[in-house]
Short mmCIF file of C-alpha atoms in Angstrom, two decimals:
data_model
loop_
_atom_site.label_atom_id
_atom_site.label_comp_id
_atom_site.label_asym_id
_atom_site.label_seq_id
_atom_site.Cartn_x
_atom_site.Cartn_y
_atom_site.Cartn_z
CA UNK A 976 53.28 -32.49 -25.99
CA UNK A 977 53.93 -29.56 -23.28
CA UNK A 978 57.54 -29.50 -21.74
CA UNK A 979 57.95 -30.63 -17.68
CA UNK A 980 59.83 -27.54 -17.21
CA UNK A 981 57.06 -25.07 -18.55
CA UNK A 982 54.33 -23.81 -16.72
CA UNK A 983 51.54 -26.00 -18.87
CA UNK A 984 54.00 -29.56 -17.69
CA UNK A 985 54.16 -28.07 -13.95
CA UNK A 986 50.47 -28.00 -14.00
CA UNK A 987 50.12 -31.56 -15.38
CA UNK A 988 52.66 -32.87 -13.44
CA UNK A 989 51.00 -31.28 -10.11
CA UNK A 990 47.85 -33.32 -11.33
CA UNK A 991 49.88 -36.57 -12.22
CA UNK A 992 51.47 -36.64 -8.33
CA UNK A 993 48.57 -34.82 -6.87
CA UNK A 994 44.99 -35.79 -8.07
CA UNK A 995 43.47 -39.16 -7.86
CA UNK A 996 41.72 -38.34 -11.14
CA UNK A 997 44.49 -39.25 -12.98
CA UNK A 998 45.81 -42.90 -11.24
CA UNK A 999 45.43 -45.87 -12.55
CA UNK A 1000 41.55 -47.24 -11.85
CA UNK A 1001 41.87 -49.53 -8.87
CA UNK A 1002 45.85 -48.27 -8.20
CA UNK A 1003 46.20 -47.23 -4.56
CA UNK A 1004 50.23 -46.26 -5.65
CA UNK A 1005 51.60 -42.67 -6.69
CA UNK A 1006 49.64 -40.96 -10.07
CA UNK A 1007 50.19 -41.05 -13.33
CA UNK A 1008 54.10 -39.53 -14.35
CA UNK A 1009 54.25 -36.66 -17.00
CA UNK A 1010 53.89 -38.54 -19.86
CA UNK A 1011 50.44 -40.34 -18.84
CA UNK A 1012 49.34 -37.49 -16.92
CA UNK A 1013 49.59 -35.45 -20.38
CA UNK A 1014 48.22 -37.95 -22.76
CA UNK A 1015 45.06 -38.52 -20.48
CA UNK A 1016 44.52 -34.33 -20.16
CA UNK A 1017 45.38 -33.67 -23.77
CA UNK A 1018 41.93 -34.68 -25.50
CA UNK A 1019 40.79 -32.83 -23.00
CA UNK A 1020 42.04 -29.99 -23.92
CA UNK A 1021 42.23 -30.23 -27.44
CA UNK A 1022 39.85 -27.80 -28.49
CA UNK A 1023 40.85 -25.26 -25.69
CA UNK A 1024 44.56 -25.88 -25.35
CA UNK A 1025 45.92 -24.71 -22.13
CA UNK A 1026 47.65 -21.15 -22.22
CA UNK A 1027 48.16 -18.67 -19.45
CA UNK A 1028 47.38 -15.19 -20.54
CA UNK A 1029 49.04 -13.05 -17.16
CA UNK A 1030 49.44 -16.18 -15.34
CA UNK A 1031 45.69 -17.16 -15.43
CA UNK A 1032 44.85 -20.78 -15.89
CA UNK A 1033 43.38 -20.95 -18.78
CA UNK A 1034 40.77 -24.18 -19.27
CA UNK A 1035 37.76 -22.59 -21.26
CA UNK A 1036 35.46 -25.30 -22.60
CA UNK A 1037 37.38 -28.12 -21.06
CA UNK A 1038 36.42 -31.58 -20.29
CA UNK A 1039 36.19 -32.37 -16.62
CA UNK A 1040 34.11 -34.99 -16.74
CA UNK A 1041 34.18 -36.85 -13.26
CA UNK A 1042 37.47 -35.46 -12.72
CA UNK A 1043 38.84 -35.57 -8.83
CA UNK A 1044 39.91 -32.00 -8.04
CA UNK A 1045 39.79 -32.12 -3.84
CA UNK A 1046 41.38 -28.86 -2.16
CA UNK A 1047 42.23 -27.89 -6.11
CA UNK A 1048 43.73 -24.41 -6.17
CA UNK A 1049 41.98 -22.81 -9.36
CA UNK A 1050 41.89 -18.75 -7.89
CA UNK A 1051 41.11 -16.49 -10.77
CA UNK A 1052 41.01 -19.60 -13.56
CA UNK A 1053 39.32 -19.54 -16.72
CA UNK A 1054 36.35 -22.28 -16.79
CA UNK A 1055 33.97 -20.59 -18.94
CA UNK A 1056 31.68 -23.55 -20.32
CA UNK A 1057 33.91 -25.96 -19.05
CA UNK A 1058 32.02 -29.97 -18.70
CA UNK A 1059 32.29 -30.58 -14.85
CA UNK A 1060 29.15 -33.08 -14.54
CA UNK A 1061 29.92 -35.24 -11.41
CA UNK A 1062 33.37 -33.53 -10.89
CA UNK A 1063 34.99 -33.26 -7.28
CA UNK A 1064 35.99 -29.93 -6.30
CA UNK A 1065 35.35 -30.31 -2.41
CA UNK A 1066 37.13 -27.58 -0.86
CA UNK A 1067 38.76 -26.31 -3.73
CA UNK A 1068 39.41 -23.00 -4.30
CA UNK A 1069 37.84 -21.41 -7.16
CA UNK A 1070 38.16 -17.85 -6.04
CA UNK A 1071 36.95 -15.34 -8.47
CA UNK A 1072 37.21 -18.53 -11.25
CA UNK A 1073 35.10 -17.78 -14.38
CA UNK A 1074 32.79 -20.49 -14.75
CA UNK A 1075 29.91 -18.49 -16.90
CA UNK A 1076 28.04 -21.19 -18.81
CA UNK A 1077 29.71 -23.88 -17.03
CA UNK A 1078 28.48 -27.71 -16.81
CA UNK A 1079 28.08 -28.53 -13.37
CA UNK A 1080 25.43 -31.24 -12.47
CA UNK A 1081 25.82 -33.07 -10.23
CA UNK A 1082 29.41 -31.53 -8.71
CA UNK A 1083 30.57 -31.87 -5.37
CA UNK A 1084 31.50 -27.99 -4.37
CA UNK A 1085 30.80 -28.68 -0.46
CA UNK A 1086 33.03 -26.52 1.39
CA UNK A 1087 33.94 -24.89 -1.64
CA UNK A 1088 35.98 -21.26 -1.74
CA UNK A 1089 34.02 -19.26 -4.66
CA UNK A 1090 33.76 -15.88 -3.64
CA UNK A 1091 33.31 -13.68 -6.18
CA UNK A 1092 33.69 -16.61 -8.78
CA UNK A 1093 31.52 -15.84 -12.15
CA UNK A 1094 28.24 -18.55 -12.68
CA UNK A 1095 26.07 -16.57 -15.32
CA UNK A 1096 23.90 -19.12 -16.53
CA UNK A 1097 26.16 -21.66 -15.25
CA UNK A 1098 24.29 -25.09 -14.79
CA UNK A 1099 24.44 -26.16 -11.40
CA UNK A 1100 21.60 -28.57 -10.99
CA UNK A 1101 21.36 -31.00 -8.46
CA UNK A 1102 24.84 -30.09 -7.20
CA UNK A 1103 26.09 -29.85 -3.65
CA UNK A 1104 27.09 -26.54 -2.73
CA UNK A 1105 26.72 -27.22 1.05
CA UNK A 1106 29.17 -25.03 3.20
CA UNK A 1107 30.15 -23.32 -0.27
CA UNK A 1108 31.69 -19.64 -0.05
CA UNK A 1109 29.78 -17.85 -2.48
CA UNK A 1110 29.90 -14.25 -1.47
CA UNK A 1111 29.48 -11.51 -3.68
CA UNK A 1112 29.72 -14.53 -6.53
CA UNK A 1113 27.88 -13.66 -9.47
CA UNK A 1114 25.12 -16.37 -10.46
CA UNK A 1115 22.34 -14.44 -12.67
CA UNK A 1116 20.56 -16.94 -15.02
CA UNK A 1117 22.39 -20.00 -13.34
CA UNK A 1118 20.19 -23.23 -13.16
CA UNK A 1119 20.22 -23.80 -9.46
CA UNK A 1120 17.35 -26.72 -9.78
CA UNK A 1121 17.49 -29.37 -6.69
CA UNK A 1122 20.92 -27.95 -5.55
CA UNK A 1123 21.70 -28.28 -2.04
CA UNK A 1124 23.08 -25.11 -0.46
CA UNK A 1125 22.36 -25.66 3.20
CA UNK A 1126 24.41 -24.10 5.44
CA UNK A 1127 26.07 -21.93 2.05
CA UNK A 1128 27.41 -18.41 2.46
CA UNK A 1129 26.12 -16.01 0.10
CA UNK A 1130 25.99 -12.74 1.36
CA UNK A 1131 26.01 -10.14 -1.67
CA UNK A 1132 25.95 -13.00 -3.87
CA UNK A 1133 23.71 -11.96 -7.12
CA UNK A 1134 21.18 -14.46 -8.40
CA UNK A 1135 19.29 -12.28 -10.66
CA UNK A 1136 17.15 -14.49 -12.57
CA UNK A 1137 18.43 -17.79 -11.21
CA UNK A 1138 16.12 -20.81 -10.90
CA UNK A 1139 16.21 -22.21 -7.42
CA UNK A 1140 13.13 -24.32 -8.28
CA UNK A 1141 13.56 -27.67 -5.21
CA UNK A 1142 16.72 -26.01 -4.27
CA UNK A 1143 17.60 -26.31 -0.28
CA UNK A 1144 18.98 -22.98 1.03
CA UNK A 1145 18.37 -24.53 5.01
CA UNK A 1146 20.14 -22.59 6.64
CA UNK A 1147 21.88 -20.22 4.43
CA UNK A 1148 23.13 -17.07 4.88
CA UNK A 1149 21.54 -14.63 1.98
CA UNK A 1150 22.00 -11.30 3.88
CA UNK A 1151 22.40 -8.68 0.83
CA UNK A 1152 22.16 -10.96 -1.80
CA UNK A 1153 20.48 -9.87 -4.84
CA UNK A 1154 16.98 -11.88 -5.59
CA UNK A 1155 15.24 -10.21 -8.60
CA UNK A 1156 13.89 -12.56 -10.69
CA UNK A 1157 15.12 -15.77 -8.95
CA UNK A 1158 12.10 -18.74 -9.65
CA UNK A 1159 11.43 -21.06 -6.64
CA UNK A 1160 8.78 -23.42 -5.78
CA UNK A 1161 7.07 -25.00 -3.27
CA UNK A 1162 10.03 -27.61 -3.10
CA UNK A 1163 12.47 -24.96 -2.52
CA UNK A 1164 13.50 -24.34 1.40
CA UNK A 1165 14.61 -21.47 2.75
CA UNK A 1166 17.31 -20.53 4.71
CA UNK A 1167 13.97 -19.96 7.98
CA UNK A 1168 10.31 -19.92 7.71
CA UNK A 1169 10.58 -16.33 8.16
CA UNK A 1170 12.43 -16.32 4.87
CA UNK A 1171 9.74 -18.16 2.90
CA UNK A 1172 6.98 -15.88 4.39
CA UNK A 1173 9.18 -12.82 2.73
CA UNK A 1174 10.08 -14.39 -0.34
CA UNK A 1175 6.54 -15.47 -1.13
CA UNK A 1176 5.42 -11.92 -0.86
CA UNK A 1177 7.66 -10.71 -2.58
CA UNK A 1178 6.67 -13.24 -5.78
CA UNK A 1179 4.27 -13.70 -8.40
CA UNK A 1180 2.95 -17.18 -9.33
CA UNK A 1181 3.32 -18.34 -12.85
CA UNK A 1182 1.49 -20.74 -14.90
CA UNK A 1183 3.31 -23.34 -13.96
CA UNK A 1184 2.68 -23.35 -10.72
CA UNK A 1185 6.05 -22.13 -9.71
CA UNK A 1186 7.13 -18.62 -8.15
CA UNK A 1187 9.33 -15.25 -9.64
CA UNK A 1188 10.63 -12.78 -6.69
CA UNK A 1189 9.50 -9.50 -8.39
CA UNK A 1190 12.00 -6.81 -9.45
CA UNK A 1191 10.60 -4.66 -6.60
CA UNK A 1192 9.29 -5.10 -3.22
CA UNK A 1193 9.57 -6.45 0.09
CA UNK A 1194 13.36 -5.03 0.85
CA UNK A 1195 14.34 -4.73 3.83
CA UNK A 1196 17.97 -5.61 5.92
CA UNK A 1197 18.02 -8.96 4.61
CA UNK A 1198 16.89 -9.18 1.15
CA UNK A 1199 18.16 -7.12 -1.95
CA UNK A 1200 15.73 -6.54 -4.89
CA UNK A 1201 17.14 -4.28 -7.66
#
């Protein structure tokens, strides 16, 4: 088991005071102490174990399942195919996290701080990215399917290849962000109806009745196609 006084028992015993993921169910008290705190995280972590490489949090392939991580701060952490389905992370700050391959249906990231966070072919359906900071984030091949990123911020963000098939961008701000590839459908709404005119002529219809944004085409101040 990791020490209290090291840098792995600091970060568990942050969680055991701080996170409601790891109370007791139905306890309203103070969280789990060290030793709790550590035996729930350990299985967790047992095939990753947590290290810290130049101080950065190291949780690659973890098991988040569910976990409550509200106002989390995460900057620069490891993540790579972490499991996150249903996780908390309102408000958290993942800046410039690396979550490439990453599990995350069904996450709450509203209000969320992941600019220039890493989400290559992360999987990010049906999750709630409302309010999220996702500028210059990169998020080429991510499944985007039914997510909800009204009101998002995503200028320079790049979602080469990324399927936003019934995703809702209502309101979003995609000024710069790079669209080459990205699949939609007729489910999918756009940040205006201007926006929807643009992106469907800039796309090609597949057999499936869905749409691809073409490589090239349609550029202008608002859109980037590269």
């Amino acid at each position: 088991m990791a020490r209290a006084g090291s840098l792995t028992g600091r970060i568990v015993s942050a969680f055991a005071r701080t996170s409601p993921a790891f109370r007791p169910s139905g306890d309203n008290r103070a969280g789990w102490g060290f030793r709790q705190a550590w035996m729930r995280l350990a299985p967790a972590f047992a095939r990753s174990p947590l290290s810290y490489p130049w101080g950065i949090l190291d949780l690659t392939g973890a098991d988040l399942t569910g976990a409550n991580l509200t106002r989390a701060h995460l900057t620069g952490a490891n993540l790579a195919g972490a499991h996150l389905t249903g996780a908390n992370l309102t408000r958290s700050d993942l800046t410039g996290t690396n979550l490439t391959h990453a599990n995350l249906t069904r996450v709450h990231l509203s209000g969320a701080l992941l600019t220039g966070a890493r989400l290559g072919r992360a999987d990010l359906t049906d999750a709630d990215l409302t309010h999220a900071h996702l500028g210059d984030a990169f998020l080429g091949g991510a499944d985007l399917t039914r997510a909800d990123l009204t009101d998002a911020y995503l200028p320079g963000a790049r979602l080469i290849r990324a399927d936003l098939t019934g995703a809702n961008l209502t309101h979003a701000n995609l000024g710069g962000a790079h669209l080459a590839g990205v699949i939609w459908s007729e489910r999918t709404r756009w940040p205006t109806a201007a926006w929807e005119e643009r992106m469907r002529t800039a796309s090609e219809l597949l057999p499936d009745g869905r749409l691809r944004v073409r490589a090239r085409g349609a550029a202008d101040g608002a859109l980037s196609f590269v």
